[in-house]
mmCIF file of C-alpha atoms in Angstrom:
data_model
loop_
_atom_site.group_PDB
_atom_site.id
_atom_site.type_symbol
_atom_site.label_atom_id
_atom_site.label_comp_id
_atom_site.label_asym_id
_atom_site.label_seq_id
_atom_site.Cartn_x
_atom_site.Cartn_y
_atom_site.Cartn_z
ATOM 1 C CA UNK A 1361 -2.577 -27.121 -6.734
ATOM 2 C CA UNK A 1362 -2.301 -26.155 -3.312
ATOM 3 C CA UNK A 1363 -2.318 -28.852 -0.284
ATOM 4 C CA UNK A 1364 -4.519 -28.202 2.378
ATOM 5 C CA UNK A 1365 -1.878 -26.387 4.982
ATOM 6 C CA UNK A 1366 -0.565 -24.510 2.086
ATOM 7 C CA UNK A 1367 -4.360 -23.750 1.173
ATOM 8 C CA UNK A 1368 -4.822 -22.420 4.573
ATOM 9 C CA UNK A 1369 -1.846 -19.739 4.661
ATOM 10 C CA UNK A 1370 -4.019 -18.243 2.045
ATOM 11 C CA UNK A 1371 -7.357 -17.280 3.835
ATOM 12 C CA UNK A 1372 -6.469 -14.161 4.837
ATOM 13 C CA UNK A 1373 -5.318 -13.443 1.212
ATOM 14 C CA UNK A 1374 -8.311 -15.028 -0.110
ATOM 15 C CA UNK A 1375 -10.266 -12.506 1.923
ATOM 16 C CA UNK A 1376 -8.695 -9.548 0.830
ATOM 17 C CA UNK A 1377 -8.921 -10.817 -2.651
ATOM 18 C CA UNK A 1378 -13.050 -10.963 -1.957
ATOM 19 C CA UNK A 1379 -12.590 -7.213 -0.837
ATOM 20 C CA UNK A 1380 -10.877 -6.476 -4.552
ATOM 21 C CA UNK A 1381 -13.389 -8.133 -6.638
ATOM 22 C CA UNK A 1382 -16.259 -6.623 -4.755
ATOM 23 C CA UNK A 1383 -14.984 -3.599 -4.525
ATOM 24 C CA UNK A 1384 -14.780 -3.862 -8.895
ATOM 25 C CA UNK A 1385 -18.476 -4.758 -8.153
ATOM 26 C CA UNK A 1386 -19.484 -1.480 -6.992
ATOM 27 C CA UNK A 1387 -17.698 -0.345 -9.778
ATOM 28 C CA UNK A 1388 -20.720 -0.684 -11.960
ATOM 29 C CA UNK A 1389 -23.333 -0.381 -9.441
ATOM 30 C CA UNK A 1390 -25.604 2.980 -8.945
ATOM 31 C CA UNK A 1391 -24.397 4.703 -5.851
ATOM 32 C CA UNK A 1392 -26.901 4.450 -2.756
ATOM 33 C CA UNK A 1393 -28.634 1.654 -3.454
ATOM 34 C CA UNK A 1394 -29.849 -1.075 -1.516
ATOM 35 C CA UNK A 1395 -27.296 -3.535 -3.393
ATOM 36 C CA UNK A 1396 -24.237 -0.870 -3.516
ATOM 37 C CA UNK A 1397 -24.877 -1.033 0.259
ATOM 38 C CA UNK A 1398 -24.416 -4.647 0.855
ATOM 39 C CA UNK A 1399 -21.983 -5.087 -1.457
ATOM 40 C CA UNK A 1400 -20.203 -1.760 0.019
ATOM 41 C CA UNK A 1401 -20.566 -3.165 3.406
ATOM 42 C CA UNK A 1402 -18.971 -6.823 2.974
ATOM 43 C CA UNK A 1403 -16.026 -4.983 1.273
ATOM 44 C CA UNK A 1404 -15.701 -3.027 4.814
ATOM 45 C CA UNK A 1405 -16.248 -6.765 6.497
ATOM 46 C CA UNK A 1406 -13.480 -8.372 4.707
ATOM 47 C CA UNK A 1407 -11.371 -5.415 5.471
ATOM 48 C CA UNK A 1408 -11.567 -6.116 8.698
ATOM 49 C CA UNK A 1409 -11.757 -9.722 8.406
ATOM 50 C CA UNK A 1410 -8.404 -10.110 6.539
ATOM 51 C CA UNK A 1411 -5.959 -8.884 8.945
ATOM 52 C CA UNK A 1412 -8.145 -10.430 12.144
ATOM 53 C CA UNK A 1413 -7.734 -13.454 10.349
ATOM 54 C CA UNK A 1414 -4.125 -13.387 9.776
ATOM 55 C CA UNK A 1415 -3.546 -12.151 13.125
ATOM 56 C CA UNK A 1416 -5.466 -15.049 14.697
ATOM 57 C CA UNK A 1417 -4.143 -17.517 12.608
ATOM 58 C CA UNK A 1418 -0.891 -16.345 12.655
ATOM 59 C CA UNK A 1419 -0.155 -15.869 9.049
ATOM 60 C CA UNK A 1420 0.662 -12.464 8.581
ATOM 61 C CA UNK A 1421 3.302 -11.787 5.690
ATOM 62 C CA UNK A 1422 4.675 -9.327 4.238
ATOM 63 C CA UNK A 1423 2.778 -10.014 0.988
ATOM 64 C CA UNK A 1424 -0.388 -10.087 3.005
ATOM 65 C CA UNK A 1425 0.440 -6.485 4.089
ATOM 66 C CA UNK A 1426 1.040 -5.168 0.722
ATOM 67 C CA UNK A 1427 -1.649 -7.094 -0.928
ATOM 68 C CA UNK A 1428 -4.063 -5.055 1.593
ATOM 69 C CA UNK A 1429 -2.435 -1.842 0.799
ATOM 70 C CA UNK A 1430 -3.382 -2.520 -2.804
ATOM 71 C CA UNK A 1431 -7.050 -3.400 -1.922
ATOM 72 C CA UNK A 1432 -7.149 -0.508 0.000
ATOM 73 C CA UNK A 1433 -5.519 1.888 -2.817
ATOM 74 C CA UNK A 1434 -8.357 0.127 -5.304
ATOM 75 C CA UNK A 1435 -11.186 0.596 -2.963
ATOM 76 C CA UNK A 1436 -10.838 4.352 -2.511
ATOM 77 C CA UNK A 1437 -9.861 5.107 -5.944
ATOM 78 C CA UNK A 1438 -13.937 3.432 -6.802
ATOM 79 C CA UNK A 1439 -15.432 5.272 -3.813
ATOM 80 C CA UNK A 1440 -13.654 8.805 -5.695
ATOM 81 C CA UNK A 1441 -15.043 7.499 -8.793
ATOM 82 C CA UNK A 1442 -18.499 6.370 -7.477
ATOM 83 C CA UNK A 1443 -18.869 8.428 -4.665
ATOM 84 C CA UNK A 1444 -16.937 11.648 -5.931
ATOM 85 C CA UNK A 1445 -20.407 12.884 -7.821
ATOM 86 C CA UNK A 1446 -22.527 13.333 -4.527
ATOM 87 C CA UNK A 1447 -19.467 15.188 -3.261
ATOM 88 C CA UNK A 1448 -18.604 17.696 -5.859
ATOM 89 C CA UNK A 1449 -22.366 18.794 -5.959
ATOM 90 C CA UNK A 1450 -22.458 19.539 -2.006
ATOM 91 C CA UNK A 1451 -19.027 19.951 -0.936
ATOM 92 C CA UNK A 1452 -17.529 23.619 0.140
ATOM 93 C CA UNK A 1453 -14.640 24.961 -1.551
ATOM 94 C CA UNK A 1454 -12.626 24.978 1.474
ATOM 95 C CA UNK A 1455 -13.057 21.385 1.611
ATOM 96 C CA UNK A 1456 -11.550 20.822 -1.846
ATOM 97 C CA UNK A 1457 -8.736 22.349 -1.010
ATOM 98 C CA UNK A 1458 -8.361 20.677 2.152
ATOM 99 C CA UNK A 1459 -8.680 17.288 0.342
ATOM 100 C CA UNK A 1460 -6.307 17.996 -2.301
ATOM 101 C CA UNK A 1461 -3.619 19.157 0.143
ATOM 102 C CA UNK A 1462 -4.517 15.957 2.114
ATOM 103 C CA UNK A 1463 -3.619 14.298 -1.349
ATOM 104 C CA UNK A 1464 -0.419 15.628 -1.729
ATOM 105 C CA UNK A 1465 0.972 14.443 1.219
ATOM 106 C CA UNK A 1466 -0.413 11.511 0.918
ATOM 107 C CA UNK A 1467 1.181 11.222 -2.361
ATOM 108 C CA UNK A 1468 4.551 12.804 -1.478
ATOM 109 C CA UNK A 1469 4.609 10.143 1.248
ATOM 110 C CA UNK A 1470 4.275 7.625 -1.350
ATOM 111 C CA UNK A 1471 7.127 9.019 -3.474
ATOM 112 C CA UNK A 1472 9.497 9.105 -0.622
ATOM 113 C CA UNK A 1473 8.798 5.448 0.247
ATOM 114 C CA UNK A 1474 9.327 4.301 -3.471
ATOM 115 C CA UNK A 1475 12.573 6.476 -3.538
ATOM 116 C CA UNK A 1476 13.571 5.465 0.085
ATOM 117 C CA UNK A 1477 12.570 1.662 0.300
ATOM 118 C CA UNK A 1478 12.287 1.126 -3.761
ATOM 119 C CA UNK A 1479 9.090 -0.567 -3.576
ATOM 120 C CA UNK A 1480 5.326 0.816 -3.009
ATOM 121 C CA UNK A 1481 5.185 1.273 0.651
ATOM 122 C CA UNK A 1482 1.905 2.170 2.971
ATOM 123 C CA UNK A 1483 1.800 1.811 6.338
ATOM 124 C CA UNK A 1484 -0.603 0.274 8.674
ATOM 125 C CA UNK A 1485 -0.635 2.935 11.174
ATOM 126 C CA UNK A 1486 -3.486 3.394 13.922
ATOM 127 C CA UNK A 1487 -4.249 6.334 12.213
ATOM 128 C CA UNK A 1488 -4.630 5.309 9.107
ATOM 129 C CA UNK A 1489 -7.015 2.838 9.961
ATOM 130 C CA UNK A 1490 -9.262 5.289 11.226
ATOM 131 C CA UNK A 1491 -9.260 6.992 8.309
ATOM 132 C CA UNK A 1492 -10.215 3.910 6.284
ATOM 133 C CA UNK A 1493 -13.153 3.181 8.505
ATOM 134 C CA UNK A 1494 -14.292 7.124 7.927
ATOM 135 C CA UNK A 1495 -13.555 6.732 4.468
ATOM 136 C CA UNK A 1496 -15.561 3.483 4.705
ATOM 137 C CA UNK A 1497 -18.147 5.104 6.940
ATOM 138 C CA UNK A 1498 -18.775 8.544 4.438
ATOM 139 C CA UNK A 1499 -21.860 7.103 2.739
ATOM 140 C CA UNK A 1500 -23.302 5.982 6.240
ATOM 141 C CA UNK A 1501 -22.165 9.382 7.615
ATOM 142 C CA UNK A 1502 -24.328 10.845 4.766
ATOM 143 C CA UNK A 1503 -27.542 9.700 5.756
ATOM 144 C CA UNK A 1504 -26.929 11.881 9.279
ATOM 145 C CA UNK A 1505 -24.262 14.514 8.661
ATOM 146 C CA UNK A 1506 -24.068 17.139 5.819
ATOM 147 C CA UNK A 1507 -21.302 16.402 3.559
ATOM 148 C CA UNK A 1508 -18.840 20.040 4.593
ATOM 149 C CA UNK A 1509 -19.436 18.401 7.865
ATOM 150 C CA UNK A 1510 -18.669 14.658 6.902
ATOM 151 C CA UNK A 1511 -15.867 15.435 4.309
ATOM 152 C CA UNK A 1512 -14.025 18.162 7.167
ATOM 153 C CA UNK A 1513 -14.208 15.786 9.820
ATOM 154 C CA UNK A 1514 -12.435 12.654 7.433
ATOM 155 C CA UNK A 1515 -10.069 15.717 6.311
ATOM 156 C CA UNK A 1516 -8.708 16.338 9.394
ATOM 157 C CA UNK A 1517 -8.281 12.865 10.207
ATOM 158 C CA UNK A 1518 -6.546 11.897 6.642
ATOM 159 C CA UNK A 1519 -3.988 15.062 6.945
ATOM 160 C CA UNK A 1520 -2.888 13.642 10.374
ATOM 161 C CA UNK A 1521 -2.434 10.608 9.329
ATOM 162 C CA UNK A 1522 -0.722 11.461 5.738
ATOM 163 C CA UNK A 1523 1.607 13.781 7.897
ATOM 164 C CA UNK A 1524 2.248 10.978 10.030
ATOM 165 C CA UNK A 1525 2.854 8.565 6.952
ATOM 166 C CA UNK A 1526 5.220 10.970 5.608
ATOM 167 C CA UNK A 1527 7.100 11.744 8.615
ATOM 168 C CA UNK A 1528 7.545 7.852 9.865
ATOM 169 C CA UNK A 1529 8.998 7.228 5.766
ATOM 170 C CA UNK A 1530 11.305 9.911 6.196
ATOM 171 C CA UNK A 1531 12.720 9.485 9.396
ATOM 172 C CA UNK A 1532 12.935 5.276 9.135
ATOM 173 C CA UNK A 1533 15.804 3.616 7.796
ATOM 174 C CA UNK A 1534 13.629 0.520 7.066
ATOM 175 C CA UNK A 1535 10.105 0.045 6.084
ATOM 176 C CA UNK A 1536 7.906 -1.937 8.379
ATOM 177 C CA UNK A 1537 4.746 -2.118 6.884
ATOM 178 C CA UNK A 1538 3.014 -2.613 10.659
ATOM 179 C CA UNK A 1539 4.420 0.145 12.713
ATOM 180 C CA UNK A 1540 1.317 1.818 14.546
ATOM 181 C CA UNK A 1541 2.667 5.026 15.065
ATOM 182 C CA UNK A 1542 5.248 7.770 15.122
ATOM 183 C CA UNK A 1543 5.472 6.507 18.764
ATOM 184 C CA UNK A 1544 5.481 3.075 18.423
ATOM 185 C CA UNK A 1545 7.857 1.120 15.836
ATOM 186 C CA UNK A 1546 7.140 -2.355 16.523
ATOM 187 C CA UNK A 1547 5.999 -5.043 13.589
ATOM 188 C CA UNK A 1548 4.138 -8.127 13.767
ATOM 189 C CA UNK A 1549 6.108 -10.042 11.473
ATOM 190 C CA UNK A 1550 9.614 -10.026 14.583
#
């Protein structure tokens, strides 16, 4: 059992933990409706709520981090498998293959970290975060945009950032889960 202080230190863990199991939720929910919405959405709140949390709190961890990373790995591998049907009906071909390249750095970034640092290793950079609140935003974006539109503008966003990823985990001797940016290599957890 945990005491109370101990208990505490867990929040923002217990948060992301919410974002896992709802984000198995939408797993067997129908796309687009009212209750994938709401259960979408307070998957994107306790996104954001985790790391606020910790922040505030001051109980960032290293485990924290890489718990995230895993919710975050998990959450868009249901919006491919949920989402990913809408897509392949309206999406251009150009997009696929800007996706899939997208992928493969994103992937070959992965690859060097687990090489490089011998552990799975994402980073928390500014622009990946903006690319999980597009990811998050695409079904809200598809009530406005078109989806070439929607899916090139995430695209372009995700390569930067996956070139980014890649560069930063092959050009680092250690791996800080918080740096922000090629530019910036400072960590909340000094």
């Amino acid at each position: 059992m945990f005491s109370p202080s101990e208990l505490k230190k867990q929040i923002p863990n217990m948060i992301t933990l919410c974002r896992i199991i709802g984000t198995l939720i939408l797993l067997f929910m129908k796309p687009f409706t009212l209750g994938f919405y709401i259960i979408y959405s307070l998957c994107g709140l306790t996104d954001v709520l985790d790391g606020t949390v910790a922040r505030m709190m001051k109980l960032q961890s290293e485990f924290g981090a890489k718990l995230d990373s895993i919710a975050d790995l998990l959450y868009y591998a249901v919006l491919i498998i949920r989402i990913m049907p809408v897509l392949l009906a309206d999406m251009q071909p150009a997009n696929w293959v800007f996706a899939f390249v997208v992928l493969f750095i994103r992937i070959a970034a992965y690859i060097v970290a687990a090489v490089k640092y011998h552990c799975f290793a994402s980073l928390h950079t500014y622009a990946n975060k903006l690319t999980g609140f597009l990811m998050f935003a695409l079904p809200y974006l598809m009530l406005f945009l078109d989806i070439p539109t929607a899916s090139s503008i995430i695209c372009l966003i995700a390569g930067f950032a996956s070139v980014e990823e890649l560069i930063i985990h092959l050009t680092h001797s250690k791996y800080t889960a918080n740096t922000k940016s090629l530019l910036n290599k400072q960590t909340d957890f000094s």
